Amino acid sequence: MKKALTIGGAVLGFLLISALVIFIFFPGLPTYIKVKHKYKHIDEKVPVFEAVSAGADFKEYTIKGVKLKAPGDWELKESGNGIASSSLNASLFLEALNYEDYYASYDSELGYDPWTSYNYTEDDYKHFFNTLGIKTNPYDLSDNILWYIRDSFTAKDCLKLRSKDRKVFAELAESKEAAYQEEKMWKIKNDSYTGYVGQFFAYGYTGNMWTFTFFPVGDEVNKYSIMMKCPDETIAKQIISSIELE
């Protein structure tokens, strides 16, 4: 009996020590197990966008410093911020965004903090990224959140997280799973920019709405966003494939 108690005590001691080691070195293990079980897309990353060559009838257009090709019947809009095709009932809108000017408008014109719509504070998200050793954009942390979720976020990222960092991770895990229900996404990376292509299948869209957001290499201040309505998937991909910076 005494020997059995001794063995039982040794086993219990080993289990307690093992649990302590796990708690110290992998405090996020319970969260890891939970998200692996709950979210089937948790470890998926954005695939590479396969370029599609422009057709022989395509023309070149330049909009706000961005060159692209589209079928010959597409015409520049009078506003100068896009192109459209009446025959295809399709259109493309391009926005060139300067972060410094954009966020100055929040203070001077809108007068409110954009982070009020998030579950946690900007500092909480910054702490989360700092804990993971991820460099953030000094102008737009929300961009880091969006593209990190889709491009590099996986379950193992939470293993060494503690306290509120784990709560932030759990929120992002839920957001990633929801995004996979709403859109397809691809990544383009070349010498000029890194970009993300989105094809929407939610909110009444059936794959005819596209977005393309891209960031010039070595430039943390500017980004470009394209929104395109195009019912022909091949033409949409041809246009996106042709995009270059001047």
Coordinates of C-alpha atoms in Angstrom, one line a residue:
M1 CA 0.0 0.0 0.0
K2 CA 2.8 2.4 0.9
K3 CA 4.6 1.6 -2.3
A4 CA 1.4 2.2 -4.3
L5 CA 1.0 5.6 -2.6
T6 CA 4.6 6.4 -3.4
I7 CA 4.1 5.5 -7.0
G8 CA 0.9 7.5 -7.2
G9 CA 2.5 10.5 -5.6
A10 CA 5.3 10.3 -8.1
V11 CA 2.9 10.2 -11.0
L12 CA 0.9 13.1 -9.6
G13 CA 4.1 15.0 -9.1
F14 CA 5.1 14.4 -12.7
L15 CA 1.7 15.5 -14.0
L16 CA 1.8 18.7 -11.9
I17 CA 5.3 19.5 -13.1
S18 CA 4.3 18.8 -16.7
A19 CA 1.3 21.0 -16.4
L20 CA 3.4 23.8 -14.9
V21 CA 6.0 23.5 -17.7
I22 CA 3.1 23.7 -20.3
F23 CA 1.6 26.7 -18.5
I24 CA 5.0 28.5 -18.4
F25 CA 6.2 27.8 -21.9
F26 CA 2.8 27.3 -23.8
P27 CA 0.2 29.3 -21.9
G28 CA -1.9 29.5 -25.1
L29 CA -2.3 25.8 -25.5
P30 CA -6.0 25.7 -24.4
T31 CA -6.8 28.4 -27.0
Y32 CA -4.8 26.5 -29.6
I33 CA -6.8 23.3 -29.0
K34 CA -10.0 25.3 -29.1
V35 CA -9.4 27.1 -32.4
K36 CA -8.0 24.0 -34.1
H37 CA -11.2 22.2 -33.3
K38 CA -13.6 25.1 -34.0
Y39 CA -12.3 26.7 -37.2
K40 CA -11.4 24.6 -40.3
H41 CA -9.6 27.4 -42.1
I42 CA -7.5 28.5 -39.1
D43 CA -4.2 27.4 -40.7
E44 CA -4.9 28.3 -44.3
K45 CA -2.9 31.1 -46.0
V46 CA -3.6 33.2 -49.1
P47 CA -2.7 31.4 -52.3
V48 CA -0.7 33.0 -55.1
F49 CA -2.8 34.7 -57.8
E50 CA -2.3 33.1 -61.2
A51 CA -1.8 35.8 -63.8
V52 CA -4.0 35.7 -66.9
S53 CA -2.6 37.4 -70.1
A54 CA -4.5 40.3 -71.5
G55 CA -6.5 39.8 -74.7
A56 CA -5.4 41.1 -78.1
D57 CA -8.1 43.7 -78.1
F58 CA -7.1 45.2 -74.7
K59 CA -6.0 48.8 -74.4
E60 CA -3.8 50.4 -71.8
Y61 CA -5.2 53.0 -69.4
T62 CA -3.5 55.1 -66.8
I63 CA -5.4 56.1 -63.6
K64 CA -3.7 58.1 -60.8
G65 CA -0.3 56.7 -61.5
V66 CA -1.5 53.1 -62.1
K67 CA -1.3 51.5 -65.5
L68 CA -3.7 48.7 -66.4
K69 CA -5.2 47.0 -69.5
A70 CA -8.9 46.3 -70.3
P71 CA -11.0 45.4 -73.3
G72 CA -11.1 48.1 -76.0
D73 CA -14.7 49.1 -75.3
W74 CA -13.9 50.2 -71.8
E75 CA -13.7 53.9 -71.4
L76 CA -12.2 56.3 -68.9
K77 CA -14.8 57.9 -66.6
E78 CA -15.1 61.7 -66.6
S79 CA -14.0 61.8 -63.0
G80 CA -10.7 60.3 -64.0
N81 CA -10.8 57.7 -61.2
G82 CA -11.8 54.7 -63.2
I83 CA -13.0 52.9 -66.3
A84 CA -16.3 51.3 -67.4
S85 CA -17.9 49.1 -70.0
S86 CA -21.5 49.7 -71.0
S87 CA -21.7 46.5 -73.0
L88 CA -20.6 44.3 -70.1
N89 CA -22.2 46.4 -67.4
A90 CA -18.9 46.5 -65.7
S91 CA -16.8 49.3 -64.0
L92 CA -13.6 49.8 -62.1
F93 CA -12.9 52.5 -59.5
L94 CA -9.4 53.2 -58.2
E95 CA -8.5 55.1 -55.0
A96 CA -4.9 56.3 -54.2
L97 CA -4.6 56.7 -50.5
N98 CA -2.0 58.7 -48.5
Y99 CA -2.2 57.6 -44.9
E100 CA -1.0 60.9 -43.5
D101 CA -3.7 62.8 -45.3
Y102 CA -6.3 60.2 -44.6
Y103 CA -5.9 60.0 -40.8
A104 CA -5.5 63.8 -40.5
S105 CA -9.1 63.9 -41.9
Y106 CA -10.3 61.8 -39.0
D107 CA -9.3 64.5 -36.5
S108 CA -10.1 67.6 -38.5
E109 CA -13.3 66.4 -40.4
L110 CA -14.8 63.3 -38.9
G111 CA -13.8 64.1 -35.3
Y112 CA -13.9 60.5 -33.9
D113 CA -11.6 57.6 -33.1
P114 CA -11.9 54.9 -35.8
W115 CA -11.0 52.2 -33.2
T116 CA -14.3 52.6 -31.4
S117 CA -15.8 50.0 -33.8
Y118 CA -13.2 47.4 -32.6
N119 CA -13.5 45.1 -29.6
Y120 CA -10.2 46.1 -28.2
T121 CA -8.1 49.3 -28.1
E122 CA -5.5 50.2 -30.6
D123 CA -2.9 49.7 -27.9
D124 CA -4.2 46.2 -27.3
Y125 CA -3.7 45.3 -30.9
K126 CA -0.3 46.9 -31.0
H127 CA 0.7 44.8 -27.9
F128 CA -0.5 41.7 -29.6
F129 CA 1.6 42.3 -32.7
N130 CA 4.6 43.3 -30.6
T131 CA 4.3 40.1 -28.6
L132 CA 4.5 38.1 -31.8
G133 CA 7.4 40.2 -33.1
I134 CA 5.4 41.5 -36.1
K135 CA 6.3 44.9 -37.5
T136 CA 3.3 47.1 -37.8
N137 CA 2.4 49.9 -40.2
P138 CA 2.9 53.2 -38.2
Y139 CA 0.0 54.8 -40.1
D140 CA -2.7 52.0 -40.3
L141 CA -2.7 49.2 -37.8
S142 CA -6.1 48.1 -39.1
D143 CA -4.4 47.1 -42.4
N144 CA -2.0 44.9 -40.4
I145 CA -4.9 43.2 -38.7
L146 CA -6.7 42.5 -42.0
W147 CA -3.8 41.1 -44.0
Y148 CA -2.2 39.3 -41.1
I149 CA -5.4 37.4 -40.5
R150 CA -5.6 36.2 -44.1
D151 CA -1.9 35.9 -45.0
S152 CA 0.1 34.5 -42.1
F153 CA -2.3 33.9 -39.1
T154 CA -2.3 30.3 -37.9
A155 CA -3.3 28.4 -34.7
K156 CA 0.3 28.1 -33.4
D157 CA 0.6 31.8 -33.1
C158 CA -1.3 31.7 -29.8
L159 CA 0.8 29.1 -28.1
K160 CA 3.0 31.6 -26.1
L161 CA 0.3 34.3 -25.7
R162 CA -1.1 35.3 -22.3
S163 CA -3.9 37.4 -20.9
K164 CA -5.5 39.9 -23.3
D165 CA -3.2 38.8 -26.2
R166 CA -5.0 35.5 -26.2
K167 CA -8.4 37.3 -26.3
V168 CA -7.3 39.3 -29.2
F169 CA -6.1 36.1 -30.9
A170 CA -9.5 34.5 -30.3
E171 CA -11.2 37.4 -31.9
L172 CA -9.0 37.4 -35.0
A173 CA -9.5 33.6 -35.3
E174 CA -13.2 34.1 -35.5
S175 CA -12.8 36.9 -38.0
K176 CA -10.6 34.8 -40.2
E177 CA -13.2 32.0 -40.4
A178 CA -15.9 34.5 -41.2
A179 CA -13.8 35.9 -44.1
Y180 CA -13.5 32.5 -45.7
Q181 CA -17.3 32.3 -45.9
E182 CA -17.5 35.7 -47.7
E183 CA -14.8 35.8 -50.2
K184 CA -11.9 34.2 -52.1
M185 CA -8.5 35.8 -51.8
W186 CA -5.2 35.7 -53.6
K187 CA -1.8 37.4 -53.2
I188 CA 0.3 39.1 -55.8
K189 CA 3.9 40.0 -54.9
N190 CA 6.4 41.5 -57.4
D191 CA 9.3 44.0 -57.5
S192 CA 6.8 47.0 -57.4
Y193 CA 4.2 46.1 -54.9
T194 CA 2.5 43.5 -52.7
G195 CA -1.3 43.2 -53.3
Y196 CA -4.3 41.2 -52.3
V197 CA -7.1 40.2 -54.6
G198 CA -10.6 39.6 -53.3
Q199 CA -13.7 38.1 -55.0
F200 CA -16.9 38.5 -53.0
F201 CA -19.6 35.9 -52.5
A202 CA -21.6 37.5 -49.7
Y203 CA -24.1 40.3 -49.2
G204 CA -25.9 39.5 -52.4
Y205 CA -22.8 39.2 -54.6
T206 CA -22.2 36.2 -56.7
G207 CA -18.5 36.6 -57.5
N208 CA -18.9 39.6 -59.8
M209 CA -17.5 42.0 -57.2
W210 CA -13.7 42.3 -57.0
T211 CA -11.2 44.2 -54.9
F212 CA -7.5 44.7 -55.2
T213 CA -5.5 46.5 -52.6
F214 CA -1.8 46.9 -53.1
F215 CA 1.1 48.5 -51.3
P216 CA 4.2 49.9 -53.1
V217 CA 7.5 48.3 -52.0
G218 CA 9.4 50.4 -49.5
D219 CA 6.5 52.8 -49.1
E220 CA 4.6 52.8 -45.8
V221 CA 2.6 56.0 -46.6
N222 CA 0.7 55.2 -49.7
K223 CA -1.6 52.4 -50.9
Y224 CA -3.9 51.8 -53.8
S225 CA -7.4 50.2 -53.7
I226 CA -9.4 49.0 -56.6
M227 CA -13.1 48.0 -56.6
M228 CA -14.4 46.4 -59.7
K229 CA -17.7 45.1 -60.8
C230 CA -17.3 42.6 -63.6
P231 CA -19.5 39.6 -64.4
D232 CA -16.8 38.0 -66.5
E233 CA -14.2 36.3 -64.2
T234 CA -11.6 35.9 -67.0
I235 CA -11.7 39.6 -67.9
A236 CA -11.5 40.6 -64.2
K237 CA -8.4 38.5 -63.7
Q238 CA -6.9 39.8 -67.0
I239 CA -7.3 43.4 -65.8
I240 CA -5.9 42.6 -62.4
S241 CA -2.9 40.8 -63.9
S242 CA -2.0 43.8 -66.0
I243 CA -1.7 46.3 -63.2
E244 CA 1.6 48.2 -62.9
L245 CA 2.8 51.3 -61.1
E246 CA 4.1 54.1 -63.3

